[in-house]
Each structure stands twice: as C-alpha cells, then as structure tokens.
C-alpha cells in the first residue's frame, strides 16, 4: 500500500532488499554500524527523473523504516537515534519516519499517517 501511494504521488520509491545485500545500495554509517532503511522515497526538481537524457537533481528524500516490534530493540534504537539527531540534522533535505507494528507485520494502522507525510512532502 505504501509503495502504491508513493507511486500515485509521482515519486520515486526504492526498496532496499533484505535478503540480497547487492540490493542494499542506500545505507548510513552510524557509530553502531551500517543502517539500511527499508524504503527511500525521492522527489526530484521538476518532478521528473530525466531531462535531456540527464538525471534531474533530487530535491527531497524520505527515509522510511518499517520495523516489527520484536526487532525494535536497543541496537536498532541507537542507529535510529543517530539518523534522527545527526544524519537528518546535517542533511536537511532528508526526513526520517519509522513505523513499528504490533508484532503481526500489519502496518495498516499507519497508512493515514503515511498519506499525510506524502501530502506534506
């Protein structure tokens, strides 16, 4: 649902593969090791990816994490704290959101919040 909503808003959505490290191309180095978020959503200048066969610069980016509550542990929280307090602070064109489920891999309760994030983006 999140992917569909992003694509309807004419945004680029990238999913970092969790089983194949070759797909994990976007990551942030934290003091606790590499942090690879689940999704990266991009908005480019002029809302197009290419112009005159050249990539259009990225205007803004949203980092989205979907985390099962059993995995929302101290190690992850340390990485998340770095992303929120340091990475976003010095990369102000990025924003970060983490959606935690109740252990059933059901993120439907977060859809309305996600819709608002895309609307404000």
N, CA, C and O atoms as a MOPAC input file, in Angstrom:
PM7 MOZYME 1SCF
protein

 N      0.83300 1    -1.19700 1     0.00000 1
 C      0.00000 1     0.00000 1     0.00000 1
 C      0.87300 1     1.25500 1     0.00000 1
 O      0.58400 1     2.21500 1    -0.71400 1
 N      1.93400 1     1.24600 1     0.79600 1
 C      2.82400 1     2.41000 1     0.85100 1
 C      3.48300 1     2.66200 1    -0.49700 1
 O      3.60100 1     3.80900 1    -0.92900 1
 N      3.90900 1     1.60400 1    -1.15800 1
 C      4.52000 1     1.76300 1    -2.48100 1
 C      3.52800 1     2.33100 1    -3.47200 1
 O      3.85900 1     3.23300 1    -4.24200 1
 N      2.31500 1     1.80800 1    -3.45900 1
 C      1.28000 1     2.27200 1    -4.38600 1
 C      0.98800 1     3.75200 1    -4.16400 1
 O      0.90200 1     4.51600 1    -5.12600 1
 N      0.83600 1     4.16100 1    -2.92200 1
 C      0.54500 1     5.56200 1    -2.61300 1
 C      1.67400 1     6.48100 1    -3.08300 1
 O      1.41700 1     7.56100 1    -3.61300 1
 N      2.90700 1     6.05600 1    -2.89000 1
 C      4.05200 1     6.87300 1    -3.31700 1
 C      4.09000 1     7.01600 1    -4.82500 1
 O      4.33400 1     8.10000 1    -5.35400 1
 N      3.84500 1     5.90800 1    -5.51400 1
 C      3.87400 1     5.95200 1    -6.97300 1
 C      2.74800 1     6.81300 1    -7.52000 1
 O      2.92400 1     7.48400 1    -8.53700 1
 N      1.59600 1     6.80500 1    -6.86300 1
 C      0.48900 1     7.65600 1    -7.30000 1
 C      0.82700 1     9.13000 1    -7.12600 1
 O      0.28000 1     9.97600 1    -7.83300 1
 N      1.70300 1     9.44200 1    -6.21400 1
 C      2.11100 1    10.82600 1    -5.98300 1
 C      3.27600 1    11.21900 1    -6.89400 1
 O      3.88700 1    12.26900 1    -6.69300 1
 N      3.59300 1    10.37900 1    -7.90400 1
 C      4.68100 1    10.63700 1    -8.85500 1
 C      6.03800 1    10.79000 1    -8.17100 1
 O      6.83100 1    11.66400 1    -8.52200 1
 N      6.28500 1     9.93300 1    -7.19900 1
 C      7.55900 1     9.93100 1    -6.50100 1
 C      8.33300 1     8.67200 1    -6.86200 1
 O      7.74400 1     7.67400 1    -7.27600 1
 N      9.63100 1     8.71800 1    -6.70700 1
 C     10.45100 1     7.52300 1    -6.91900 1
 C     10.55400 1     6.78100 1    -5.59700 1
 O     10.84600 1     7.37600 1    -4.55900 1
 N     10.31400 1     5.48200 1    -5.64200 1
 C     10.35300 1     4.66900 1    -4.43500 1
 C     11.36800 1     3.56000 1    -4.62400 1
 O     11.33200 1     2.82400 1    -5.61000 1
 N     12.27500 1     3.45200 1    -3.66500 1
 C     13.29500 1     2.40800 1    -3.71400 1
 C     13.17200 1     1.54500 1    -2.46600 1
 O     13.06900 1     2.05400 1    -1.35000 1
 N     13.18300 1     0.24400 1    -2.67000 1
 C     13.09700 1    -0.72200 1    -1.57900 1
 C     14.44700 1    -1.40300 1    -1.44000 1
 O     14.95500 1    -1.99100 1    -2.39500 1
 N     15.02000 1    -1.32400 1    -0.26400 1
 C     16.29000 1    -2.00000 1    -0.00900 1
 C     16.00100 1    -3.46300 1     0.28800 1
 O     15.34700 1    -3.78700 1     1.28000 1
 N     16.49000 1    -4.34100 1    -0.57300 1
 C     16.24700 1    -5.77200 1    -0.41200 1
 C     16.86200 1    -6.29900 1     0.86100 1
 O     18.01400 1    -5.99600 1     1.17200 1
 N     16.11700 1    -7.07300 1     1.58800 1
 C     16.58500 1    -7.56300 1     2.87100 1
 C     17.24800 1    -8.93300 1     2.78700 1
 O     17.85400 1    -9.37300 1     3.76400 1
 N     17.15400 1    -9.62000 1     1.65200 1
 C     17.76200 1   -10.94200 1     1.52400 1
 C     18.98500 1   -10.93200 1     0.62100 1
 O     19.76100 1   -11.88700 1     0.62600 1
 N     19.16600 1    -9.88400 1    -0.14200 1
 C     20.25300 1    -9.82400 1    -1.11300 1
 C     21.03800 1    -8.53500 1    -0.86900 1
 O     20.55300 1    -7.45100 1    -1.19300 1
 N     22.23100 1    -8.63500 1    -0.31100 1
 C     22.99800 1    -7.44400 1     0.02500 1
 C     23.34100 1    -6.58500 1    -1.18500 1
 O     23.60200 1    -5.39200 1    -1.03300 1
 N     23.34800 1    -7.16400 1    -2.38200 1
 C     23.63000 1    -6.36200 1    -3.57400 1
 C     22.53200 1    -5.33900 1    -3.80700 1
 O     22.76400 1    -4.33200 1    -4.47600 1
 N     21.33500 1    -5.57700 1    -3.26900 1
 C     20.23800 1    -4.63000 1    -3.43800 1
 C     20.25700 1    -3.53600 1    -2.38100 1
 O     19.52200 1    -2.55500 1    -2.49500 1
 N     21.08100 1    -3.68900 1    -1.36300 1
 C     21.12200 1    -2.72000 1    -0.27600 1
 C     22.12100 1    -1.62100 1    -0.59300 1
 O     23.18800 1    -1.54300 1     0.01400 1
 N     21.77000 1    -0.78500 1    -1.53600 1
 C     22.71300 1     0.21400 1    -2.01200 1
 C     22.64500 1     1.52600 1    -1.24900 1
 O     23.58900 1     2.31300 1    -1.31500 1
 N     21.56700 1     1.79000 1    -0.53200 1
 C     21.49000 1     3.00600 1     0.27900 1
 C     21.62100 1     2.60600 1     1.73800 1
 O     20.82700 1     1.82200 1     2.25800 1
 N     22.62600 1     3.15000 1     2.38200 1
 C     22.82900 1     2.88700 1     3.79800 1
 C     23.50200 1     4.09100 1     4.43500 1
 O     24.08100 1     4.93500 1     3.75100 1
 N     23.41700 1     4.15300 1     5.74700 1
 C     24.00100 1     5.24600 1     6.52200 1
 C     24.96700 1     4.63000 1     7.51900 1
 O     24.60500 1     3.71300 1     8.25600 1
 N     26.18400 1     5.12600 1     7.54200 1
 C     27.15800 1     4.64800 1     8.52300 1
 C     26.87800 1     5.32900 1     9.85400 1
 O     26.90600 1     6.55600 1     9.94100 1
 N     26.61100 1     4.55400 1    10.87900 1
 C     26.37300 1     5.08300 1    12.22500 1
 C     27.49800 1     4.60100 1    13.14200 1
 O     28.25400 1     3.70600 1    12.76500 1
 N     27.62000 1     5.17600 1    14.32900 1
 C     28.62800 1     4.67100 1    15.27000 1
 C     28.40400 1     3.20800 1    15.65600 1
 O     29.33000 1     2.54500 1    16.12400 1
 N     27.18200 1     2.69800 1    15.46400 1
 C     26.86200 1     1.30200 1    15.80100 1
 C     26.88800 1     0.38900 1    14.57900 1
 O     26.46100 1    -0.76200 1    14.66700 1
 N     27.37800 1     0.87500 1    13.44900 1
 C     27.44000 1     0.07100 1    12.23100 1
 C     26.53200 1     0.63400 1    11.15600 1
 O     25.93700 1     1.69800 1    11.32500 1
 N     26.43000 1    -0.08700 1    10.05100 1
 C     25.60500 1     0.36400 1     8.92700 1
 C     24.12700 1     0.23500 1     9.25300 1
 O     23.68300 1    -0.74100 1     9.85700 1
 N     23.38000 1     1.24700 1     8.83800 1
 C     21.92500 1     1.21900 1     8.95000 1
 C     21.36900 1     1.27400 1     7.52900 1
 O     21.63500 1     2.21800 1     6.78600 1
 N     20.60300 1     0.26300 1     7.16400 1
 C     19.98100 1     0.19600 1     5.84600 1
 C     18.46300 1     0.28500 1     6.03200 1
 O     17.84000 1    -0.68000 1     6.47600 1
 N     17.86500 1     1.43000 1     5.70000 1
 C     16.41500 1     1.56800 1     5.87100 1
 C     15.66100 1     0.75700 1     4.82200 1
 O     16.22200 1     0.35000 1     3.80500 1
 N     14.38700 1     0.53600 1     5.09100 1
 C     13.56300 1    -0.26000 1     4.17900 1
 C     13.26100 1     0.46400 1     2.86800 1
 O     13.34800 1    -0.13200 1     1.79500 1
 N     12.91000 1     1.73500 1     2.95200 1
 C     12.47400 1     2.47700 1     1.77200 1
 C     13.15700 1     3.83600 1     1.70400 1
 O     13.47500 1     4.44800 1     2.72400 1
 N     13.37000 1     4.28100 1     0.49100 1
 C     13.83800 1     5.62700 1     0.21900 1
 C     12.89200 1     6.19400 1    -0.83300 1
 O     12.72400 1     5.61100 1    -1.90400 1
 N     12.28000 1     7.32300 1    -0.52600 1
 C     11.34400 1     7.97000 1    -1.44800 1
 C     11.94900 1     9.30000 1    -1.86500 1
 O     12.33300 1    10.11700 1    -1.02700 1
 N     12.02500 1     9.50200 1    -3.17200 1
 C     12.67200 1    10.70100 1    -3.70500 1
 C     11.70000 1    11.59400 1    -4.45100 1
 O     10.78600 1    11.12800 1    -5.13200 1
 N     11.92000 1    12.87400 1    -4.30600 1
 C     11.20700 1    13.87300 1    -5.09800 1
 C     12.28700 1    14.68200 1    -5.80000 1
 O     13.18900 1    15.22400 1    -5.16200 1
 N     12.18300 1    14.75500 1    -7.11600 1
 C     13.18400 1    15.47800 1    -7.89600 1
 C     12.66300 1    16.84800 1    -8.31000 1
 O     11.45700 1    17.09600 1    -8.32600 1
 N     13.59300 1    17.72100 1    -8.64200 1
 C     13.22000 1    19.00800 1    -9.21600 1
 C     12.39900 1    18.75000 1   -10.47500 1
 O     12.70300 1    17.82000 1   -11.22200 1
 N     11.41000 1    19.51800 1   -10.71600 1
 C     10.53300 1    19.41300 1   -11.88500 1
 C      9.73600 1    18.10100 1   -11.90900 1
 O      9.07400 1    17.80700 1   -12.90500 1
 N      9.78800 1    17.30600 1   -10.82500 1
 C      9.02800 1    16.05400 1   -10.70800 1
 C      9.28100 1    15.07400 1   -11.84900 1
 O      8.39700 1    14.29000 1   -12.19300 1
 N     10.46100 1    15.10600 1   -12.43500 1
 C     10.83700 1    14.13300 1   -13.46700 1
 C     12.21600 1    13.58000 1   -13.12400 1
 O     13.02800 1    14.25300 1   -12.48800 1
 N     12.46600 1    12.36000 1   -13.54800 1
 C     13.74200 1    11.70100 1   -13.25100 1
 C     14.84400 1    12.13500 1   -14.21600 1
 O     15.99700 1    12.30300 1   -13.81900 1
 N     14.47700 1    12.31400 1   -15.48500 1
 C     15.45700 1    12.70300 1   -16.50300 1
 C     14.94900 1    13.88100 1   -17.30800 1
 O     13.75000 1    14.02100 1   -17.55000 1
 N     15.88100 1    14.72300 1   -17.71900 1
 C     15.57000 1    15.83300 1   -18.62100 1
 C     16.75100 1    15.93800 1   -19.56900 1
 O     17.89900 1    16.04400 1   -19.13700 1
 N     16.46300 1    15.90700 1   -20.86900 1
 C     17.52000 1    15.93300 1   -21.89200 1
 C     18.52700 1    14.80100 1   -21.67600 1
 O     19.73600 1    14.99200 1   -21.80600 1
 N     18.00700 1    13.63300 1   -21.34700 1
 C     18.80700 1    12.41900 1   -21.12100 1
 C     19.79300 1    12.53100 1   -19.96400 1
 O     20.76300 1    11.77600 1   -19.90600 1
 N     19.55700 1    13.46500 1   -19.04300 1
 C     20.41200 1    13.61500 1   -17.86900 1
 C     19.54800 1    13.53100 1   -16.61000 1
 O     18.41800 1    14.01800 1   -16.59600 1
 N     20.08400 1    12.91000 1   -15.54900 1
 C     19.31200 1    12.83400 1   -14.30200 1
 C     19.01700 1    14.22700 1   -13.74900 1
 O     19.86800 1    15.11600 1   -13.78200 1
 N     17.81900 1    14.39800 1   -13.25000 1
 C     17.41600 1    15.65200 1   -12.62100 1
 C     17.80500 1    15.57400 1   -11.14300 1
 O     17.60300 1    14.53300 1   -10.51700 1
 N     18.35300 1    16.64300 1   -10.57200 1
 C     18.76400 1    16.60400 1    -9.16300 1
 C     17.60400 1    16.27600 1    -8.21500 1
 O     16.44700 1    16.60800 1    -8.47400 1
 N     17.95300 1    15.62300 1    -7.12700 1
 C     16.97200 1    15.26600 1    -6.09200 1
 C     16.70400 1    16.49900 1    -5.24300 1
 O     17.62700 1    17.18000 1    -4.79400 1
 N     15.43100 1    16.77000 1    -5.03400 1
 C     15.01400 1    17.92800 1    -4.24100 1
 C     14.88900 1    17.55800 1    -2.76500 1
 O     15.38600 1    18.27100 1    -1.89300 1
 N     14.21400 1    16.42500 1    -2.49300 1
 C     13.98800 1    15.96400 1    -1.12800 1
 C     13.95600 1    14.44800 1    -1.10700 1
 O     13.73200 1    13.79800 1    -2.12800 1
 N     14.18700 1    13.89600 1     0.08300 1
 C     14.13300 1    12.44400 1     0.24700 1
 C     13.52000 1    12.10400 1     1.59500 1
 O     13.72600 1    12.79800 1     2.59100 1
 N     12.76300 1    11.01900 1     1.59800 1
 C     12.19000 1    10.48900 1     2.83700 1
 C     12.77200 1     9.10100 1     3.05900 1
 O     12.75400 1     8.25400 1     2.16700 1
 N     13.28400 1     8.88600 1     4.25700 1
 C     13.73900 1     7.56700 1     4.67300 1
 C     12.60200 1     6.95700 1     5.47800 1
 O     12.13400 1     7.54200 1     6.45500 1
 N     12.16000 1     5.76600 1     5.05600 1
 C     11.06600 1     5.08100 1     5.74300 1
 C     11.56700 1     3.74700 1     6.28100 1
 O     12.18200 1     2.96100 1     5.56100 1
 N     11.29500 1     3.51200 1     7.54100 1
 C     11.59900 1     2.22600 1     8.17500 1
 C     10.29000 1     1.59700 1     8.62700 1
 O      9.44200 1     2.26600 1     9.21700 1
 N     10.13100 1     0.31800 1     8.35000 1
 C      9.01200 1    -0.45700 1     8.88600 1
 C      9.64000 1    -1.53900 1     9.75000 1
 O     10.36700 1    -2.39700 1     9.24900 1
 N      9.36400 1    -1.49800 1    11.02500 1
 C     10.06900 1    -2.37300 1    11.95600 1
 C      9.07100 1    -3.16800 1    12.78600 1
 O      8.16500 1    -2.60500 1    13.40100 1
 N      9.25000 1    -4.47100 1    12.79300 1
 C      8.45700 1    -5.31700 1    13.67600 1
 C      8.86400 1    -5.06500 1    15.11400 1
 O     10.05100 1    -4.90800 1    15.39900 1
 N      7.91400 1    -5.02200 1    16.01500 1
 C      8.22100 1    -4.68200 1    17.40800 1
 C      9.29100 1    -5.56800 1    18.03500 1
 O     10.06300 1    -5.06700 1    18.85300 1
 N      9.38600 1    -6.86900 1    17.69700 1
 C     10.47600 1    -7.66200 1    18.28600 1
 C     11.86400 1    -7.17600 1    17.85400 1
 O     12.85000 1    -7.43300 1    18.54400 1
 N     11.94500 1    -6.48100 1    16.72400 1
 C     13.22700 1    -6.00800 1    16.19300 1
 C     13.50100 1    -4.54100 1    16.52000 1
 O     14.55300 1    -4.00600 1    16.17200 1
 N     12.55300 1    -3.90300 1    17.18500 1
 C     12.73500 1    -2.51000 1    17.59200 1
 C     13.46200 1    -2.51900 1    18.94200 1
 O     12.91200 1    -2.13900 1    19.97600 1
 N     14.70800 1    -2.96700 1    18.88800 1
 C     15.48500 1    -3.20700 1    20.09800 1
 C     16.50400 1    -2.08900 1    20.32700 1
 O     16.54400 1    -1.10600 1    19.58600 1
 N     17.32300 1    -2.25600 1    21.36600 1
 C     18.29800 1    -1.21500 1    21.72600 1
 C     19.30400 1    -0.94200 1    20.61600 1
 O     19.66800 1     0.21000 1    20.37800 1
 N     19.75800 1    -1.99400 1    19.93200 1
 C     20.72200 1    -1.80300 1    18.84300 1
 C     20.10600 1    -0.96200 1    17.73000 1
 O     20.73100 1    -0.02100 1    17.24000 1
 N     18.87400 1    -1.30100 1    17.32800 1
 C     18.22000 1    -0.51200 1    16.28800 1
 C     17.97100 1     0.91500 1    16.77300 1
 O     18.20500 1     1.86800 1    16.03000 1
 N     17.50400 1     1.06800 1    17.99900 1
 C     17.21500 1     2.40900 1    18.52600 1
 C     18.46000 1     3.30000 1    18.53300 1
 O     18.35700 1     4.50600 1    18.30900 1
 N     19.62000 1     2.72200 1    18.78700 1
 C     20.86700 1     3.50400 1    18.76200 1
 C     21.13900 1     4.01800 1    17.35000 1
 O     21.52600 1     5.17400 1    17.17400 1
 N     20.94000 1     3.16500 1    16.34700 1
 C     21.12900 1     3.58500 1    14.95700 1
 C     20.08900 1     4.63100 1    14.57400 1
 O     20.40500 1     5.63100 1    13.93000 1
 N     18.84700 1     4.38700 1    14.97700 1
 C     17.76700 1     5.33200 1    14.67600 1
 C     18.04200 1     6.69600 1    15.30700 1
 O     17.80200 1     7.73000 1    14.68500 1
 N     18.53800 1     6.69600 1    16.52200 1
 C     18.85100 1     7.95200 1    17.20800 1
 C     19.88800 1     8.74400 1    16.41000 1
 O     19.75700 1     9.95800 1    16.25200 1
 N     20.90700 1     8.06600 1    15.91200 1
 C     21.92300 1     8.73700 1    15.10000 1
 C     21.29800 1     9.33800 1    13.84200 1
 O     21.58000 1    10.48300 1    13.48800 1
 N     20.45100 1     8.56400 1    13.17100 1
 C     19.81300 1     9.06100 1    11.94300 1
 C     18.97200 1    10.29400 1    12.25400 1
 O     19.05600 1    11.29400 1    11.54100 1
 N     18.17300 1    10.23600 1    13.29800 1
 C     17.29200 1    11.35300 1    13.65600 1
 C     18.06700 1    12.58900 1    14.11900 1
 O     17.76600 1    13.71100 1    13.71100 1
 N     19.07000 1    12.36800 1    14.97600 1
 C     19.73800 1    13.50100 1    15.62600 1
 C     20.96900 1    14.02400 1    14.89700 1
 O     21.35600 1    15.17600 1    15.09500 1
 N     21.58200 1    13.20700 1    14.06700 1
 C     22.80100 1    13.64400 1    13.38600 1
 C     22.63200 1    13.68900 1    11.86300 1
 O     22.83800 1    14.73000 1    11.23900 1
 N     22.25800 1    12.55700 1    11.28100 1
 C     22.18400 1    12.47900 1     9.82200 1
 C     21.19500 1    13.49900 1     9.24800 1
 O     21.55000 1    14.25900 1     8.34700 1
 N     19.97900 1    13.52300 1     9.75000 1
 C     18.95800 1    14.44100 1     9.22400 1
 C     19.32900 1    15.89200 1     9.53100 1
 O     19.04500 1    16.79100 1     8.73900 1
 N     19.95100 1    16.11300 1    10.66100 1
 C     20.37400 1    17.46800 1    11.03800 1
 C     21.33700 1    18.06000 1    10.00700 1
 O     21.23400 1    19.23600 1     9.65800 1
 N     22.27100 1    17.24300 1     9.52200 1
 C     23.26600 1    17.72500 1     8.57700 1
 C     22.91800 1    17.44700 1     7.11800 1
 O     23.66500 1    17.82400 1     6.21400 1
 N     21.80500 1    16.79900 1     6.89400 1
 C     21.28400 1    16.53200 1     5.54800 1
 C     19.81500 1    16.94500 1     5.54200 1
 O     18.91800 1    16.10300 1     5.50100 1
 N     19.59000 1    18.24700 1     5.58500 1
 C     18.23800 1    18.75200 1     5.81900 1
 C     17.26300 1    18.52300 1     4.67500 1
 O     16.08800 1    18.86800 1     4.80300 1
 N     17.70600 1    17.95700 1     3.57000 1
 C     16.77800 1    17.59400 1     2.50100 1
 C     16.21400 1    16.18300 1     2.73100 1
 O     15.38100 1    15.71400 1     1.95600 1
 N     16.66900 1    15.51400 1     3.79000 1
 C     16.14700 1    14.20400 1     4.17900 1
 C     15.19000 1    14.35000 1     5.35300 1
 O     15.35900 1    15.22600 1     6.20100 1
 N     14.19300 1    13.49100 1     5.39300 1
 C     13.37600 1    13.33000 1     6.59200 1
 C     13.29500 1    11.83800 1     6.88500 1
 O     13.51900 1    11.01200 1     6.00100 1
 N     12.97900 1    11.50200 1     8.11600 1
 C     13.00600 1    10.11300 1     8.56100 1
 C     11.73100 1     9.78000 1     9.32400 1
 O     11.27600 1    10.55700 1    10.16400 1
 N     11.15800 1     8.61200 1     9.02200 1
 C      9.97400 1     8.11300 1     9.72300 1
 C     10.12800 1     6.61900 1     9.95200 1
 O     10.57500 1     5.88100 1     9.07500 1
 N      9.75300 1     6.19400 1    11.13600 1
 C      9.78300 1     4.76800 1    11.45900 1
 C      8.39500 1     4.34300 1    11.90700 1
 O      7.80100 1     4.95000 1    12.79800 1
 N      7.89000 1     3.29800 1    11.27800 1
 C      6.58800 1     2.73700 1    11.63600 1
 C      6.82400 1     1.37500 1    12.28000 1
 O      7.41400 1     0.48600 1    11.66600 1
 N      6.36400 1     1.21400 1    13.51400 1
 C      6.55300 1    -0.03100 1    14.24700 1
 C      5.21300 1    -0.74600 1    14.33100 1
 O      4.19700 1    -0.14700 1    14.68400 1
 N      5.22100 1    -2.04500 1    13.99900 1
 C      3.98100 1    -2.81700 1    14.07400 1
 C      3.82500 1    -3.43500 1    15.46600 1
 O      4.67800 1    -3.25000 1    16.33500 1
 N      2.75400 1    -4.15200 1    15.66300 1
 C      2.46800 1    -4.78700 1    16.94500 1
 C      2.90900 1    -6.24500 1    16.97700 1
 O      2.43600 1    -7.01700 1    17.81100 1
 N      3.79800 1    -6.62200 1    16.08800 1
 C      4.30300 1    -7.98500 1    16.06800 1
 C      3.59900 1    -8.89600 1    15.08600 1
 O      3.91000 1   -10.08500 1    15.02100 1
 N      2.64900 1    -8.36400 1    14.31300 1
 C      1.90000 1    -9.18100 1    13.35400 1
 C      2.18900 1    -8.77000 1    11.91300 1
 O      1.50500 1    -9.21100 1    10.99000 1
 N      3.19500 1    -7.93000 1    11.72200 1
 C      3.55500 1    -7.44500 1    10.39900 1
 C      2.38400 1    -6.75300 1     9.70400 1
 O      2.18400 1    -6.89600 1     8.49800 1
 N      1.61500 1    -6.00200 1    10.49300 1
 C      0.45600 1    -5.28100 1     9.98200 1
 C      0.68400 1    -3.78600 1    10.18400 1
 O      0.62600 1    -3.27900 1    11.30400 1
 N      0.94100 1    -3.09700 1     9.08700 1
 C      1.21600 1    -1.66900 1     9.15400 1
 C      0.03100 1    -0.82800 1     8.69300 1
 O      0.16800 1     0.37300 1     8.46400 1
 N     -1.13400 1    -1.46200 1     8.55700 1
 C     -2.30800 1    -0.75300 1     8.05200 1
 C     -2.69600 1     0.42800 1     8.94200 1
 O     -3.24700 1     1.41500 1     8.45300 1
 N     -2.41500 1     0.33600 1    10.23300 1
 C     -2.78100 1     1.43900 1    11.13000 1
 C     -1.95500 1     2.69600 1    10.85900 1
 O     -2.29100 1     3.77300 1    11.35100 1
 N     -0.88600 1     2.57000 1    10.08800 1
 C     -0.01000 1     3.70800 1     9.80100 1
 C     -0.30500 1     4.36400 1     8.44600 1
 O      0.31600 1     5.37000 1     8.10200 1
 N     -1.22800 1     3.81500 1     7.69100 1
 C     -1.47500 1     4.31500 1     6.32600 1
 C     -1.90900 1     5.77600 1     6.31500 1
 O     -1.43300 1     6.55000 1     5.48500 1
 N     -2.79600 1     6.16400 1     7.21200 1
 C     -3.26000 1     7.55900 1     7.22400 1
 C     -2.10800 1     8.51600 1     7.53200 1
 O     -2.00600 1     9.58200 1     6.92400 1
 N     -1.25200 1     8.14300 1     8.46100 1
 C     -0.07500 1     8.96100 1     8.76800 1
 C      0.83000 1     9.05500 1     7.54600 1
 O      1.34200 1    10.12600 1     7.22100 1
 N      1.02100 1     7.92900 1     6.87600 1
 C      1.86500 1     7.91100 1     5.68100 1
 C      1.26600 1     8.79200 1     4.58200 1
 O      2.00100 1     9.50800 1     3.90200 1
 N     -0.03800 1     8.74800 1     4.40100 1
 C     -0.69800 1     9.61400 1     3.41100 1
 C     -0.41300 1    11.08000 1     3.71300 1
 O     -0.15800 1    11.86500 1     2.80000 1
 N     -0.45700 1    11.45000 1     4.98400 1
 C     -0.20400 1    12.83800 1     5.36100 1
 C      1.26000 1    13.21700 1     5.09900 1
 O      1.55000 1    14.33400 1     4.67100 1
 N      2.17100 1    12.28700 1     5.35700 1
 C      3.59200 1    12.53500 1     5.09100 1
 C      3.79300 1    12.82200 1     3.59400 1
 O      4.50200 1    13.75800 1     3.22500 1
 N      3.16600 1    12.00900 1     2.74700 1
 C      3.29000 1    12.23300 1     1.29800 1
 C      2.64800 1    13.54600 1     0.88400 1
 O      3.17800 1    14.25000 1     0.02400 1
 N      1.53200 1    13.87800 1     1.47700 1
 C      0.85200 1    15.14000 1     1.14500 1
 C      1.74400 1    16.33700 1     1.50000 1
 O      1.82100 1    17.30400 1     0.74300 1
 N      2.41300 1    16.26300 1     2.65200 1
 C      3.28000 1    17.35100 1     3.09100 1
 C      4.62300 1    17.37400 1     2.35800 1
 O      5.33400 1    18.37800 1     2.38300 1
 N      4.95500 1    16.28400 1     1.71900 1
 C      6.23900 1    16.15200 1     1.04300 1
 C      6.23700 1    16.97300 1    -0.22400 1
 O      7.23400 1    16.99700 1    -0.94500 1

